[in-house]
Coordinates of C-alpha atoms in Angstrom, one line a residue:
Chain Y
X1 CA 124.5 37.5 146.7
X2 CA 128.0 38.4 146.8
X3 CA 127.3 41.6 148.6
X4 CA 125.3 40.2 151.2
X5 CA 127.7 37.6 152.2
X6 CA 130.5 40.3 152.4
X7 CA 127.9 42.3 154.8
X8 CA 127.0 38.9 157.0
X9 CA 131.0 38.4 157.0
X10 CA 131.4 42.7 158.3
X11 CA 129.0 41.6 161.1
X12 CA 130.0 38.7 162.2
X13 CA 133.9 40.0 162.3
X14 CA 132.6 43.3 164.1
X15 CA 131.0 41.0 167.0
X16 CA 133.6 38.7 167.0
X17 CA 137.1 40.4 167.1
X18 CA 135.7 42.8 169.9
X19 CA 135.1 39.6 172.0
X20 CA 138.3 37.7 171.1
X21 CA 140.3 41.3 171.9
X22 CA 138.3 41.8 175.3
X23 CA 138.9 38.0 176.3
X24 CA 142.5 38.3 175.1
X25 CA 142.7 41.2 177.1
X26 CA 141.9 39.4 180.5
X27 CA 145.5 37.7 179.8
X28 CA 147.2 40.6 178.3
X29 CA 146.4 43.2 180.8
X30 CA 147.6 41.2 183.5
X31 CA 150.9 40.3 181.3
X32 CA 151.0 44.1 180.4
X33 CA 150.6 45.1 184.4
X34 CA 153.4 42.6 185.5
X35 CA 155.7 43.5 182.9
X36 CA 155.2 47.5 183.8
X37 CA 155.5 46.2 187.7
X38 CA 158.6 43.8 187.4
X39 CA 157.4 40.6 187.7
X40 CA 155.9 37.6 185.7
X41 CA 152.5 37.4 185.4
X42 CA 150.3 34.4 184.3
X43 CA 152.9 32.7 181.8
X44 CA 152.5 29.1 182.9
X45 CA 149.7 28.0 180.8
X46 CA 150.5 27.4 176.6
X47 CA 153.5 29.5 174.9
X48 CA 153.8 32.8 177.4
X49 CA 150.4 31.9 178.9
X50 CA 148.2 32.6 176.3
X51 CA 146.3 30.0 177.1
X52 CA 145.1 31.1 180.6
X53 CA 142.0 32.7 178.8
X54 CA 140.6 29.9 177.9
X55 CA 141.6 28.1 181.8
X56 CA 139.6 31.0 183.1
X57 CA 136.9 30.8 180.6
X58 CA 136.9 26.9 181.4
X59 CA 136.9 27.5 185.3
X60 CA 134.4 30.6 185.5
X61 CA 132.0 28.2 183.3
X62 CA 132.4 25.8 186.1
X63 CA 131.5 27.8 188.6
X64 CA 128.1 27.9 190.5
X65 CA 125.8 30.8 188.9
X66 CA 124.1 31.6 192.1
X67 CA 121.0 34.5 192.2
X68 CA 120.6 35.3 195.8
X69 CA 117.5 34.5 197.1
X70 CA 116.9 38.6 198.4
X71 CA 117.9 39.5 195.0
X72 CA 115.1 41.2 192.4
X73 CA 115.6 38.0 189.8
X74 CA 114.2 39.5 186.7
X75 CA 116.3 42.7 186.9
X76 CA 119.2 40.9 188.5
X77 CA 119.6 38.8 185.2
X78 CA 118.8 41.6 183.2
X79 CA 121.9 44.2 184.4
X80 CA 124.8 42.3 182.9
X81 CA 122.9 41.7 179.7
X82 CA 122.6 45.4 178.9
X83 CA 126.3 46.1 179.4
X84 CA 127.3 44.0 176.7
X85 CA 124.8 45.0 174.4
X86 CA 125.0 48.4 174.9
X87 CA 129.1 48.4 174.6
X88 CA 128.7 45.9 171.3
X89 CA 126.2 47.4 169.6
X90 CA 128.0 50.7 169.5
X91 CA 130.4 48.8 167.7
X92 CA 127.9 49.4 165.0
X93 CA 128.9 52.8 164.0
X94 CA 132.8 52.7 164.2
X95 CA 134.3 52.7 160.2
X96 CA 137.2 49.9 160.2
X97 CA 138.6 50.8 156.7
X98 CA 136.6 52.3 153.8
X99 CA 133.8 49.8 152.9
X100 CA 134.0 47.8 156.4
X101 CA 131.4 49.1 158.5
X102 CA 127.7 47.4 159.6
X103 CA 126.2 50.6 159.0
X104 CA 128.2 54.3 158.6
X105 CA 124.6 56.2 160.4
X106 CA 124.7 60.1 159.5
X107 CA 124.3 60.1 163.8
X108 CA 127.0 57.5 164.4
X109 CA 128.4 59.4 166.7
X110 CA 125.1 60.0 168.7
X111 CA 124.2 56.3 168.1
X112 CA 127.7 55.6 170.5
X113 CA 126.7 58.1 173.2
X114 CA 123.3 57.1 173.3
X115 CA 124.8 53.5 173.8
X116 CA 127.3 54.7 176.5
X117 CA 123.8 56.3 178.6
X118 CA 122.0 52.8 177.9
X119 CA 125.3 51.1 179.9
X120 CA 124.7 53.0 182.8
X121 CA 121.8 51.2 183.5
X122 CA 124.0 48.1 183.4
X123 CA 125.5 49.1 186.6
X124 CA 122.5 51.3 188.6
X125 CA 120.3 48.1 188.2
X126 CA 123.1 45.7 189.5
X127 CA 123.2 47.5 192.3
X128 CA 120.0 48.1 193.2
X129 CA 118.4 44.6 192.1
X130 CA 121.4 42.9 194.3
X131 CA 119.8 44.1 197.5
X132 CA 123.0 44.7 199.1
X133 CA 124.3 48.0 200.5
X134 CA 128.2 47.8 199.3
X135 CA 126.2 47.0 195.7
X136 CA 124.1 49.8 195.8
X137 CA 126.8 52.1 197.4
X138 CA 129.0 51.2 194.5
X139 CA 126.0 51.9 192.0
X140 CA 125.3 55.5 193.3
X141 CA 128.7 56.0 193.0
X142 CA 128.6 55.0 189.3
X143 CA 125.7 56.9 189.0
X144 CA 127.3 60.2 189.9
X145 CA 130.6 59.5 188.0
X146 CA 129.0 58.4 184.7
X147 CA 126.3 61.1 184.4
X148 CA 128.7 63.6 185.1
X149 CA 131.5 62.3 182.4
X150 CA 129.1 62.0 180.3
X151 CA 128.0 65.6 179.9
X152 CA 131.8 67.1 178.4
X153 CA 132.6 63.4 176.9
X154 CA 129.7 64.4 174.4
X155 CA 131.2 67.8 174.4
X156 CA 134.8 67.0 174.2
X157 CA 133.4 65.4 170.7
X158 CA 131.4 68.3 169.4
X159 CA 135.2 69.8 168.1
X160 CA 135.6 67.0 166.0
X161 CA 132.2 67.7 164.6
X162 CA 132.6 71.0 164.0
X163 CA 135.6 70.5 162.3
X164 CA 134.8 67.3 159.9
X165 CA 131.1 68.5 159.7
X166 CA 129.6 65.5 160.5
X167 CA 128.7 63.1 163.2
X168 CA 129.3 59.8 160.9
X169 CA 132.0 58.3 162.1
X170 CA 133.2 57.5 158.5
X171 CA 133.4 61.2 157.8
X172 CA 135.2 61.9 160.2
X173 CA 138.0 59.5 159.5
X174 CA 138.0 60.4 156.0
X175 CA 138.3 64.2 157.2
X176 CA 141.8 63.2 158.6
X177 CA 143.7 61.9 155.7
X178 CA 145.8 64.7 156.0
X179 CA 146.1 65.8 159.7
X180 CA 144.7 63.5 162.1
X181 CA 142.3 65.4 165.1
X182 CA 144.8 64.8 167.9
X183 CA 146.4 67.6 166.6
X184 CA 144.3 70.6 166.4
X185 CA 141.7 69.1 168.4
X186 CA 144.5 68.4 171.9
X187 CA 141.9 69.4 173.9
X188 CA 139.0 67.5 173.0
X189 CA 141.0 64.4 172.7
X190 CA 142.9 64.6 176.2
X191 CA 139.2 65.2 177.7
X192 CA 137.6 62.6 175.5
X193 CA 140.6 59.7 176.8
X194 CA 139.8 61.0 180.4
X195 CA 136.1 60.5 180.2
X196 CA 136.6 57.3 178.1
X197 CA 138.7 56.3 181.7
X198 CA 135.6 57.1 183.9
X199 CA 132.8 55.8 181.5
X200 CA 134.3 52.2 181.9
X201 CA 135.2 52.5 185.4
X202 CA 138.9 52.0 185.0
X203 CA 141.6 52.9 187.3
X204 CA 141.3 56.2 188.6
X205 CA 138.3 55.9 188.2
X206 CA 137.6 52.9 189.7
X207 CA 135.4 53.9 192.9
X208 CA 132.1 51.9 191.9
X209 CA 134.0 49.0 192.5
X210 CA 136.5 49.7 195.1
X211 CA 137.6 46.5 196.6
X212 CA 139.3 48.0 199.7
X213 CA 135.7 49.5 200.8
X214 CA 133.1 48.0 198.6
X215 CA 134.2 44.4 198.3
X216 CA 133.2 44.3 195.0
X217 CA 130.7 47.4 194.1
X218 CA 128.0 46.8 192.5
X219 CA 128.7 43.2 190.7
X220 CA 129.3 42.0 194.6
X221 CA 126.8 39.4 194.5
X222 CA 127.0 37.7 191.2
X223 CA 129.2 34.8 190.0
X224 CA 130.0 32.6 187.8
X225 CA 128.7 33.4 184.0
X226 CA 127.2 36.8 184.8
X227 CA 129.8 37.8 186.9
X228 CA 131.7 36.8 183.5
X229 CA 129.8 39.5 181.3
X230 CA 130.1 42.1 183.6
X231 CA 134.0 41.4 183.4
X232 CA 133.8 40.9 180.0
X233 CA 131.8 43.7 179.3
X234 CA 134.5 46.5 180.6
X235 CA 136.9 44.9 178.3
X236 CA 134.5 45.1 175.3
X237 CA 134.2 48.9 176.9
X238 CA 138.0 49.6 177.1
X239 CA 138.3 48.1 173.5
X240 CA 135.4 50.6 172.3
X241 CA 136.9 53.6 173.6
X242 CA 139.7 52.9 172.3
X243 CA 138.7 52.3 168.9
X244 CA 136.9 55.4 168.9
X245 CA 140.2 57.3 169.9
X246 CA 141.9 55.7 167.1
X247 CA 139.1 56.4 164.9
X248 CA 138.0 60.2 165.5
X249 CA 141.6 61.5 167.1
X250 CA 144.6 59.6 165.3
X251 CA 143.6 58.9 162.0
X252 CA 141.7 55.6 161.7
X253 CA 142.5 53.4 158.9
X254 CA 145.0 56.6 157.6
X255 CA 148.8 55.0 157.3
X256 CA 151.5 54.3 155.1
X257 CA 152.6 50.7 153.7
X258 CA 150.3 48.6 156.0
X259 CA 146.6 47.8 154.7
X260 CA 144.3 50.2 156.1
X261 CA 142.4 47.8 158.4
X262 CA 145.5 46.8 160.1
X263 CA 146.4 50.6 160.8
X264 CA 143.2 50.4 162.9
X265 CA 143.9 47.6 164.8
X266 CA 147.7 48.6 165.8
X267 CA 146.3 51.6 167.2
X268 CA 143.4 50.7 168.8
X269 CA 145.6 48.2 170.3
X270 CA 148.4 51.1 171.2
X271 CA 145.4 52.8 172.6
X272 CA 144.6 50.0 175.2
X273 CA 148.2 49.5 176.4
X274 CA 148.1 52.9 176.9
X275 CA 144.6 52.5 179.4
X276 CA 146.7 49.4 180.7
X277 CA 150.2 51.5 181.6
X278 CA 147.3 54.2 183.1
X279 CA 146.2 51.8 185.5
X280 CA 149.4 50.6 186.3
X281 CA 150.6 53.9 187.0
X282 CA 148.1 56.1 189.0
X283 CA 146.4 55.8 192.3
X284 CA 142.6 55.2 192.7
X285 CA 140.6 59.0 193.1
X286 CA 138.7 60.0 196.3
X287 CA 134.8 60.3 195.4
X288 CA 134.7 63.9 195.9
X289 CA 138.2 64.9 193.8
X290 CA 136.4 62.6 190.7
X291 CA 133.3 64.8 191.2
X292 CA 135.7 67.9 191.8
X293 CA 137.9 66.8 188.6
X294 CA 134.7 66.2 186.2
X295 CA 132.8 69.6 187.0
X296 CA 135.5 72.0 187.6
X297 CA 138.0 71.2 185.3
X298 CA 136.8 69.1 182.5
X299 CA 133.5 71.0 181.5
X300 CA 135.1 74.5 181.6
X301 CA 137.9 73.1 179.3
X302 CA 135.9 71.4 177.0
X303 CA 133.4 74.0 176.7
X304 CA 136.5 76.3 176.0
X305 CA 137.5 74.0 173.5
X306 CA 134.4 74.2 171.6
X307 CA 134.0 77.6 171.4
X308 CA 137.6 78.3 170.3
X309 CA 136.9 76.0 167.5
X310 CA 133.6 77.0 166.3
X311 CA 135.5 80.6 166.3
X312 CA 138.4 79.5 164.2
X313 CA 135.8 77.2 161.6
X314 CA 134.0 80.7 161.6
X315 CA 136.9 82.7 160.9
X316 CA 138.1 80.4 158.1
X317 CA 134.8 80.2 156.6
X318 CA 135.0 84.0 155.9
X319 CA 138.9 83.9 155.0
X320 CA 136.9 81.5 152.3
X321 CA 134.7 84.2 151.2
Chain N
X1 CA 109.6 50.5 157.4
X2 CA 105.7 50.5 157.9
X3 CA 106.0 47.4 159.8
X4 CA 109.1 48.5 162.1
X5 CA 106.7 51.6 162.6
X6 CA 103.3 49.7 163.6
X7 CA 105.6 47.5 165.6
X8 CA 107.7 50.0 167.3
X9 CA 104.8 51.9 168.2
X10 CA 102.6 48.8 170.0
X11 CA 105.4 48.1 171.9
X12 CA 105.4 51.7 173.4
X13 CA 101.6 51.7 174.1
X14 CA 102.6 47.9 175.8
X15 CA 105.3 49.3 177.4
X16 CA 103.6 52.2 178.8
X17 CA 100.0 49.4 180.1
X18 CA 103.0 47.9 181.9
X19 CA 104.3 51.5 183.3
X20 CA 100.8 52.2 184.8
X21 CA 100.3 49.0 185.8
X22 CA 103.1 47.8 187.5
X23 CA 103.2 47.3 191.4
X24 CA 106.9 47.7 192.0
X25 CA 108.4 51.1 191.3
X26 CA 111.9 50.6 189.6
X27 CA 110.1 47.7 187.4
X28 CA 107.6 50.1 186.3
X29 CA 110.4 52.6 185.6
X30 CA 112.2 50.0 183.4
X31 CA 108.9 49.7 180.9
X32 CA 108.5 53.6 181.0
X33 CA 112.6 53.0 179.4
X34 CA 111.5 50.7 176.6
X35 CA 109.0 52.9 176.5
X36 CA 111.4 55.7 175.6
X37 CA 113.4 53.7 173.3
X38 CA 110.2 52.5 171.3
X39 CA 109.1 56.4 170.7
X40 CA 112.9 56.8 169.5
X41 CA 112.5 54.0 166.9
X42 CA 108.9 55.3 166.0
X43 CA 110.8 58.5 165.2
X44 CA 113.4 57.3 163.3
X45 CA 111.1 55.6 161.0
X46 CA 109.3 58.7 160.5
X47 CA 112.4 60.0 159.2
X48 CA 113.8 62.3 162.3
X49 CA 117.4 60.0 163.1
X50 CA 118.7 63.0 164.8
X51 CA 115.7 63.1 167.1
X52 CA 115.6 59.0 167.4
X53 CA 119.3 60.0 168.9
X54 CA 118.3 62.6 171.3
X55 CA 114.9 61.2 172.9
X56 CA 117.4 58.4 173.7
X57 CA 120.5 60.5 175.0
X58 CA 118.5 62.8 176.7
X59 CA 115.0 60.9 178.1
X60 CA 115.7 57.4 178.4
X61 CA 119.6 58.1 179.1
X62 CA 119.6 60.9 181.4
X63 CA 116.4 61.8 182.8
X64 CA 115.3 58.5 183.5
X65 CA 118.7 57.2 185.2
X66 CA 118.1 60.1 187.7
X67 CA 114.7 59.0 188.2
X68 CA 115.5 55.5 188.8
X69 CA 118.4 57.0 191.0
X70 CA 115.9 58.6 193.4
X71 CA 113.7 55.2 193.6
X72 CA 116.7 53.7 194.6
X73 CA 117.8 55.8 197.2
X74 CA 114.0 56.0 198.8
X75 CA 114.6 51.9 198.8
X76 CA 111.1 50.6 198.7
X77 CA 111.3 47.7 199.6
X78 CA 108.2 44.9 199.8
X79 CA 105.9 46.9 201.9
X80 CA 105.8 49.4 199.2
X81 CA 104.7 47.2 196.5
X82 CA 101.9 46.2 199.6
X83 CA 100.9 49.5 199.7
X84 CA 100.7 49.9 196.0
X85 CA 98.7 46.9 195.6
X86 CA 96.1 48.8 197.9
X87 CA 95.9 51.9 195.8
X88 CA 95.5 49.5 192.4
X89 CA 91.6 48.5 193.8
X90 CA 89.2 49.3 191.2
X91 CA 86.9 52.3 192.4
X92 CA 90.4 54.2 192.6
X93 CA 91.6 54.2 188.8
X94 CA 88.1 54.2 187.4
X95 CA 87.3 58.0 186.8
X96 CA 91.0 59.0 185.7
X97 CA 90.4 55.6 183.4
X98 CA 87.0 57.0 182.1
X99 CA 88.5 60.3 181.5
X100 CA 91.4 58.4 179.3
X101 CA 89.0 56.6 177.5
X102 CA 87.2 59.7 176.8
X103 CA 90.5 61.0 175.4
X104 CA 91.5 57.9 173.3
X105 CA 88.5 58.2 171.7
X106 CA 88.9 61.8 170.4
X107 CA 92.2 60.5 168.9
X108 CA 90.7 57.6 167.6
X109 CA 88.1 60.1 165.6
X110 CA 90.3 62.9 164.7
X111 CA 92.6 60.0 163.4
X112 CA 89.6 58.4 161.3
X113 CA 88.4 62.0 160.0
X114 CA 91.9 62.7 159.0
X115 CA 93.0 62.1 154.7
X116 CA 94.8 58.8 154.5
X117 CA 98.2 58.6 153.3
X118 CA 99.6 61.7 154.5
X119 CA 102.7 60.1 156.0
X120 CA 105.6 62.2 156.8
X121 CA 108.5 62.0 154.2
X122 CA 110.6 64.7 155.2
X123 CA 114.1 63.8 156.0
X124 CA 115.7 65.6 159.3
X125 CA 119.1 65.6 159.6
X126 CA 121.1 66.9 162.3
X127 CA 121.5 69.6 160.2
X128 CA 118.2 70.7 159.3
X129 CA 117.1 70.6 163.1
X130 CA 120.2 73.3 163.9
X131 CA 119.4 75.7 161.7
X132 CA 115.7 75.1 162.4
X133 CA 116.3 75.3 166.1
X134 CA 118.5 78.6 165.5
X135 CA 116.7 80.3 163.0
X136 CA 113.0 80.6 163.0
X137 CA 112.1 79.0 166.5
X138 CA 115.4 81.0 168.0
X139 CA 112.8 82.6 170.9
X140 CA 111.5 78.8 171.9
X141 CA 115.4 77.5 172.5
X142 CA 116.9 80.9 174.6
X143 CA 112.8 81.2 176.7
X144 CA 113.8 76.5 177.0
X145 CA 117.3 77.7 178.5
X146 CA 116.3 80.4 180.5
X147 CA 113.3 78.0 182.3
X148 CA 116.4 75.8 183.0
X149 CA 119.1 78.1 184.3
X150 CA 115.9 79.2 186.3
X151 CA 116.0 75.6 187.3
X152 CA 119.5 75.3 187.9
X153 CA 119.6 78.4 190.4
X154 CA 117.0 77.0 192.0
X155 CA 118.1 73.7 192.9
X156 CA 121.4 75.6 193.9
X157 CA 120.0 77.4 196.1
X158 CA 117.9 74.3 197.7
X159 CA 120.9 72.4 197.8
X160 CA 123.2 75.0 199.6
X161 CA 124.0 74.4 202.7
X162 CA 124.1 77.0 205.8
X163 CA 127.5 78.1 206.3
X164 CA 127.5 77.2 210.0
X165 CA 126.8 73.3 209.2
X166 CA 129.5 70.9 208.9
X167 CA 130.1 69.9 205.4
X168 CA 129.4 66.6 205.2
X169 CA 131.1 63.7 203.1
X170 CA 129.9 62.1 199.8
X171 CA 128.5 58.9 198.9

């Protein structure tokens, strides 16, 4: 009985604290962004302006949820569903501290980038179902960007593999107790951070929703609550990718002093101010550099990466021997 | 797990009615996706997680998006699902429906003639599958990745442009 209430309390904190990080991040990235640009930011409502989340949350319920009458209606309220629960259930997988997970899978790490292919759907089905042409512009162009990150993101992760011998994401944590992955694995985790950019369409990476030539991409034409889980769910995105930086690169729940579940939490949050100072610092890509960027630079690297690892795992195996 | 199976699996035969039936394109693309994912849970209660993962990764997350891709840049709009309507009458799907039938009904016998009870119990993990893939069946995987490099030269050399045409921009 005991057990099972400890497992209903795992689930509900692993749905809930991604949701109260992503809708804290709405302030916090804006605070983060003013600080890193010299100026203020939202600091008017409650102590420092924390309590602008819930003014927005309040005014976007208030808002008119309008489906356009040219619009496909079933697959137009679809699109935003899928987003968030492709990005939560992923969630799923990630180890927070030995004994808190919803279920440690012996293919976590495949369950996470099946989960990342289901979200692209999210955004191709906006576009399209929204019957508008800087929608579906923006939706090709997520298209192109996410299929083609997604290819050496899964590679970029077969190092780690290699190296902890496992794709459950538990293993892999418990693999770094001594040396965490960011280490010998630079490679994979500088490619992994840059495809985590592109996969949730973050500054550079950006172009699907481009508001200089796209008004809005592909979520133009929604509003009010949906519009919300769209924004909402590149939040819950950033917040995943970062947690599964913290959690196959630097160490996961490994660190002295603090309790182990903390340790994840200050660096998953280090991660995302890290994604927030990237976006205050860099320039929005041209379509064809992304492209450029993904396949001429990022594959051959990462495929380079894996077979210098599987080389040196080889070569130790027979030092072994 | 036997009723997760039974259920998984009669939402993929719904899912695929749906496919066949379906007027408009990109909806009938969506079903062939749950589709997808249904086969992927039918798998993983079979025991086969690792290829649960990949029918997922690779069919319904790749293959699938490109297909819906190309449906949305031929944008069909209302006419098409006109059109479609006119192809649904019934003297048009009758023989290949016959011939189906005649199919479902050899399943349906080999399935009654086969010993009950002979589920499959053996576990395969990610593992098992690699060493599987690179040991005995070695010839399948390099003749699978020749047919695609095949592919890939090909649709290189389709795509290439004449060197005396102006490059053009990107979407």
């Amino acid at each position: 009985m005991l057990e099972l209430l400890r497992q209903a309390l795992i689930i509900i904190g692993v749905l809930a604290v991604p949701f109260l990080i992503a809708s804290g991040l709405t302030w916090g990235e804006r605070r983060l962004l003013a600080l890193f640009q010299d100026r203020y930011g939202p600091n008017r409502v409650g102590p420092g302006g924390v309590l602008q989340v819930a003014a927005d949350m309040f005014k976007i319920l208030m808002k008119e949820d309008w489906t356009p009458p040219f619009a496909d209606r079933p697959v137009f309220v679809l699109a935003p569903a899928i987003i968030i629960i492709a990005t939560l259930s992923s969630f799923a997988v990630l180890t927070f501290a030995p004994g808190i997970a919803v279920a440690d899978l012996n293919i976590g790490l495949l369950f996470f980038l099946a989960m990342s292919s289901m979200a692209v759907y999210s955004v191709v089905l906006a576009g399209w179902a929204s019957n508008n042409k800087y929608a579906l512009l923006g939706s090709l162009r997520a298209v192109g960007q996410m299929l083609s990150y997604e290819v050496f993101m899964g590679l970029s992760l077969m190092g780690v593999v290699i190296q902890a011998g496992s794709f459950s994401l538990g293993t892999i944590t418990r693999a770094q107790q001594h040396l965490w992955f960011c280490v010998p694995q630079v490679v994979g985790f500088v490619v992994f951070t840059i495809a985590g950019l592109a996969e949730t369409r973050r500054i550079p990476f950006d172009l699907p929703e481009a508001e200089s030539e796209l008004v809005a991409g592909y979520h133009t034409e929604y509003s009010g609550l949906k519009f919300a889980m769209f924004f909402l769910g590149e939040y819950v995105g950033i917040t995943l990718i970062a947690a599964l930086v913290t959690a196959l690169f630097l160490g996961g729940w490994w660190g002295p002093v603090l309790p182990p579940l903390v340790w994840f939490l200050l660096k998953t949050l280090v991660v995302i101010a890290f994604f927030i100072l990237v976006r205050a610092a860099l320039p929005r890509l041209r379509f064809d550099q992304l492209m450029e960027f993904g396949w001429k630079l990022m594959l051959p690297l990462s495929l380079l990466n894996l077979l210098v690892t599987g080389a040196v795992v080889l070569w130790q195996e027979g030092l072994r021997f | 797990m036997n009723i997760i199976f039974y259920l998984a699996a009669a939402v993929a035969i719904v899912a695929t009615l749906l496919v066949v039936t379906r007027l408009n394109a990109v909806h009938a693309l969506l079903y062939l996706i749950v589709s997808l994912l249904a086969v992927a849970v039918v798998f993983y209660t079979l025991g086969a997680p690792f290829v649960a993962a990949l029918e997922v990764i690779i069919y319904a997350g790749a293959i699938m998006v490109l297909f819906v891709f190309v449906i949305m840049m031929l944008n069909l709009g209302p006419q098409a699902t006109e059109t479609e309507r006119g192809w649904a009458e019934p003297e048009l799907w009758f023989g290949p429906a016959l011939l189906c039938g005649v199919l479902l009904g050899e399943v349906i016998y080999l399935i009654l003639r086969m010993p009950t009870g002979t589920t499959l119990a053996r576990v395969g993990t990610p593992e098992q599958v690699g060493v599987a893939l690179y040991g005995p069946y070695l010839l399948g995987v390099e003749l699978a990745s020749l047919l695609l490099l095949a592919g890939l030269v090909g649709a290189y050399h389709l795509g290439r442009r004449a060197p005396h045409e102006e490059p053009g921009g990107g979407v």
